[in-house]
Coordinates of C-alpha atoms in Angstrom, one line a residue:
Chain A
E1 CA -80.9 64.8 15.8
N2 CA -77.3 64.6 14.5
V3 CA -76.4 66.2 11.4
E4 CA -73.0 65.7 9.8
Q5 CA -71.8 67.6 6.9
H6 CA -68.9 66.9 4.5
P7 CA -66.5 68.0 3.0
S8 CA -65.6 70.7 5.3
T9 CA -63.8 72.5 2.7
L10 CA -64.2 72.1 -1.0
S11 CA -62.3 74.1 -3.9
V12 CA -63.6 74.1 -7.2
Q13 CA -62.7 75.7 -10.6
E14 CA -65.1 78.3 -12.0
G15 CA -67.6 76.5 -14.6
D16 CA -67.2 73.2 -12.7
S17 CA -69.9 71.7 -10.1
A18 CA -69.9 71.4 -6.5
V19 CA -71.5 68.8 -4.2
I20 CA -71.9 69.0 -0.6
K21 CA -73.4 66.3 1.3
C22 CA -75.3 65.8 4.9
T23 CA -76.7 62.8 6.8
Y24 CA -79.1 63.0 9.5
S25 CA -80.3 60.6 12.2
D26 CA -83.7 61.1 12.9
S27 CA -85.9 58.9 10.3
A28 CA -89.0 61.4 11.3
S29 CA -87.3 64.3 9.9
N30 CA -89.2 66.0 7.2
Y31 CA -87.8 69.2 6.3
F32 CA -84.1 70.0 5.1
P33 CA -82.9 73.5 4.3
W34 CA -79.3 74.8 3.1
Y35 CA -78.1 78.1 3.9
K36 CA -75.3 80.2 2.3
Q37 CA -73.2 82.3 4.6
E38 CA -71.1 85.2 3.1
L39 CA -68.3 86.7 5.1
G40 CA -69.6 89.3 7.4
K41 CA -73.1 88.3 6.9
G42 CA -75.8 85.9 8.4
P43 CA -76.7 82.7 7.2
Q44 CA -79.1 82.9 4.1
L45 CA -81.6 80.3 3.0
I46 CA -81.0 79.3 -0.5
I47 CA -83.2 76.4 -0.9
D48 CA -85.0 73.7 1.0
I49 CA -86.6 70.2 0.2
R50 CA -89.4 68.5 2.3
S51 CA -89.7 64.9 2.7
N52 CA -92.4 64.4 0.1
V53 CA -90.0 65.1 -2.6
G54 CA -86.8 63.6 -3.7
E55 CA -85.3 66.6 -5.9
K56 CA -85.6 70.4 -6.0
K57 CA -84.0 72.7 -8.4
D58 CA -83.6 76.4 -8.6
Q59 CA -81.3 77.7 -11.3
R60 CA -77.8 76.6 -10.7
I61 CA -78.7 75.0 -7.5
A62 CA -80.5 71.7 -6.4
V63 CA -81.0 69.6 -3.5
T64 CA -81.7 66.0 -3.6
L65 CA -82.9 63.9 -0.8
N66 CA -82.6 60.0 0.0
K67 CA -84.8 59.1 2.8
T68 CA -83.8 55.7 3.0
A69 CA -80.1 56.4 3.4
K70 CA -81.1 59.5 5.4
H71 CA -79.1 61.9 3.5
F72 CA -79.4 65.0 1.4
S73 CA -76.9 67.0 -1.0
L74 CA -76.5 70.2 -2.3
H75 CA -75.5 70.8 -6.1
I76 CA -74.2 73.5 -7.5
T77 CA -73.6 73.7 -11.1
E78 CA -71.5 76.1 -13.4
T79 CA -70.0 77.4 -10.4
Q80 CA -69.1 81.3 -10.2
P81 CA -66.9 83.3 -7.8
E82 CA -69.7 84.5 -6.2
D83 CA -70.6 81.1 -5.0
S84 CA -67.9 81.3 -2.7
A85 CA -69.1 81.0 0.9
V86 CA -69.7 78.8 3.8
Y87 CA -72.7 76.6 3.1
F88 CA -74.7 75.0 5.8
C89 CA -77.3 72.0 6.1
A90 CA -80.2 71.6 8.6
A91 CA -82.6 69.3 9.8
P92 CA -85.3 69.7 12.3
E93 CA -84.8 68.8 15.8
G94 CA -87.9 66.4 16.0
T95 CA -91.0 66.6 14.0
T96 CA -93.6 67.1 16.8
D97 CA -91.7 70.2 17.9
S98 CA -93.7 73.1 16.5
W99 CA -91.1 76.2 17.2
G100 CA -88.9 75.5 14.5
K101 CA -85.7 74.2 16.1
L102 CA -83.2 73.1 13.6
Q103 CA -79.8 71.2 13.8
F104 CA -77.0 72.6 11.7
G105 CA -74.0 71.0 10.1
A106 CA -70.6 72.2 10.8
G107 CA -70.5 73.9 7.5
T108 CA -68.4 73.7 4.3
Q109 CA -66.0 76.5 2.8
V110 CA -66.6 76.5 -0.8
V111 CA -63.7 78.2 -3.0
V112 CA -64.4 79.0 -6.5
T113 CA -61.4 79.9 -8.4
P114 CA -61.4 81.6 -11.6
Chain B
E1 CA -85.5 98.2 7.5
T2 CA -86.3 95.1 6.1
G3 CA -85.6 91.5 7.2
V4 CA -83.9 91.0 10.4
T5 CA -81.6 93.7 11.9
Q6 CA -79.0 93.3 14.8
T7 CA -77.1 96.0 16.4
P8 CA -74.6 96.5 17.2
R9 CA -72.6 94.8 14.5
H10 CA -69.5 94.4 16.6
L11 CA -68.8 94.9 20.3
V12 CA -65.8 94.5 22.5
M13 CA -66.2 94.4 26.0
G14 CA -64.3 93.4 29.2
M15 CA -65.0 90.4 31.5
T16 CA -66.9 92.7 34.1
N17 CA -68.9 94.8 31.5
K18 CA -72.6 94.5 31.2
K19 CA -73.6 94.9 27.5
S20 CA -77.0 94.1 25.4
L21 CA -77.5 92.8 22.1
K22 CA -80.5 94.0 20.0
C23 CA -82.5 92.4 17.3
E24 CA -85.4 93.3 15.3
Q25 CA -87.3 91.5 12.7
H26 CA -89.3 93.3 10.3
L27 CA -91.2 90.1 8.7
G28 CA -94.3 89.8 11.0
H29 CA -93.0 86.6 12.5
N30 CA -94.0 85.1 15.8
A31 CA -90.9 83.4 16.7
M32 CA -87.2 84.5 17.5
Y33 CA -84.1 82.6 17.9
W34 CA -80.6 83.6 19.5
Y35 CA -77.8 81.3 18.1
K36 CA -73.9 81.4 18.8
Q37 CA -71.4 80.8 16.1
S38 CA -67.8 79.9 16.9
A39 CA -65.3 79.1 14.5
K40 CA -65.2 75.3 13.3
K41 CA -68.4 74.6 15.1
P42 CA -71.9 74.2 14.0
L43 CA -74.7 77.0 14.9
E44 CA -75.6 76.4 18.5
L45 CA -79.1 77.4 19.5
M46 CA -79.3 79.3 22.7
F47 CA -82.8 80.7 23.1
V48 CA -86.1 80.3 21.4
Y49 CA -89.1 82.6 22.1
N50 CA -92.6 82.0 20.6
F51 CA -95.4 84.6 21.0
K52 CA -92.9 86.5 23.4
E53 CA -92.6 83.5 25.6
Q54 CA -89.2 81.6 26.1
T55 CA -89.7 78.0 25.1
E56 CA -86.2 76.8 24.8
N57 CA -83.0 77.4 26.9
N58 CA -80.1 75.3 25.8
S59 CA -78.6 74.9 29.1
V60 CA -77.2 78.3 28.4
P61 CA -75.1 80.0 31.1
S62 CA -76.8 82.4 33.3
R63 CA -74.4 85.2 32.3
F64 CA -76.7 85.4 29.1
S65 CA -80.0 86.7 29.7
P66 CA -82.6 87.1 27.0
E67 CA -85.4 89.4 26.7
C68 CA -88.5 89.3 24.2
P69 CA -90.8 92.7 25.1
N70 CA -92.9 91.7 21.8
S71 CA -92.9 89.6 18.7
S72 CA -90.7 91.9 16.8
H73 CA -87.8 92.5 19.3
L74 CA -85.3 90.5 21.0
F75 CA -82.5 91.3 23.6
L76 CA -79.5 89.2 24.8
H77 CA -78.2 90.7 27.9
L78 CA -74.8 90.1 28.8
H79 CA -72.4 90.2 32.1
T80 CA -69.4 88.9 33.3
L81 CA -68.6 87.1 30.2
Q82 CA -65.8 84.7 29.6
P83 CA -63.1 84.9 26.8
E84 CA -64.7 81.7 25.3
D85 CA -68.1 83.7 24.8
S86 CA -66.2 85.7 22.1
A87 CA -68.2 84.5 19.0
L88 CA -70.7 85.8 16.4
Y89 CA -74.0 85.9 18.0
L90 CA -76.9 85.6 15.4
C91 CA -80.6 86.3 15.6
A92 CA -83.4 84.5 13.4
S93 CA -87.0 84.8 13.2
S94 CA -89.5 82.4 11.7
Q95 CA -93.6 81.8 11.4
V96 CA -94.5 79.0 13.3
P97 CA -96.5 76.5 13.4
R98 CA -98.0 77.8 10.2
G99 CA -96.4 79.0 7.0
S100 CA -93.2 77.7 6.2
L101 CA -92.3 75.5 9.1
Y102 CA -88.6 75.8 10.2
E103 CA -87.8 78.5 7.5
Q104 CA -85.7 80.9 9.5
Y105 CA -84.4 84.2 8.3
F106 CA -81.2 85.2 10.0
G107 CA -79.8 88.8 10.8
P108 CA -76.1 89.8 10.1
G109 CA -75.0 88.9 13.6
T110 CA -73.0 90.9 16.3
R111 CA -69.4 90.0 16.2
L112 CA -68.6 89.7 20.0
T113 CA -65.1 90.0 21.6
V114 CA -64.4 89.5 25.2
T115 CA -61.0 90.8 26.4

């Protein structure tokens, strides 16, 4: 599995929306999590989506999945300074593996300016 | 303590030293992972343990030696490291194969500097 993430950095004004996109290579992949990593902390799971749905929302964040195009995106609306962090997408390394191995994207540094 | 804890949080060691990183999960999970996080690079999976058995070793050099005495504790023993091994080492845990497959919970990491 190869996971590509874009952009590598994203600057937005407070209140605007931010979108991060990831593509994956294994069409059998069925689980797509997003992690947020703040400075000095480990990655924190913020939202995930499984292949049987196309969109999932949780307050100001949402994830969309396009299985045909093999890409999924993170959407953050009404951004706030506390949304500033590095965001990682991930996809499973194979669906037959039961040990939960994930392949991560390179990360997106999001900076929200007041 | 809750979640996944790691100690120490920061470690500076010389290339001839021997040290160990410790990870403990308080989530009742049965799988634990070591990752290496270097600047500008994706998270690199190093080792996977499931039910205390090592199920994955992603071609990691032998100067890194994992140990999993039980399903709650994971160690990474370090010896004769190289400067390029300087990175943030993250531990994670999950419940596999049942439960939320692939849902991993990370610790805060150990920032390692090799001089």
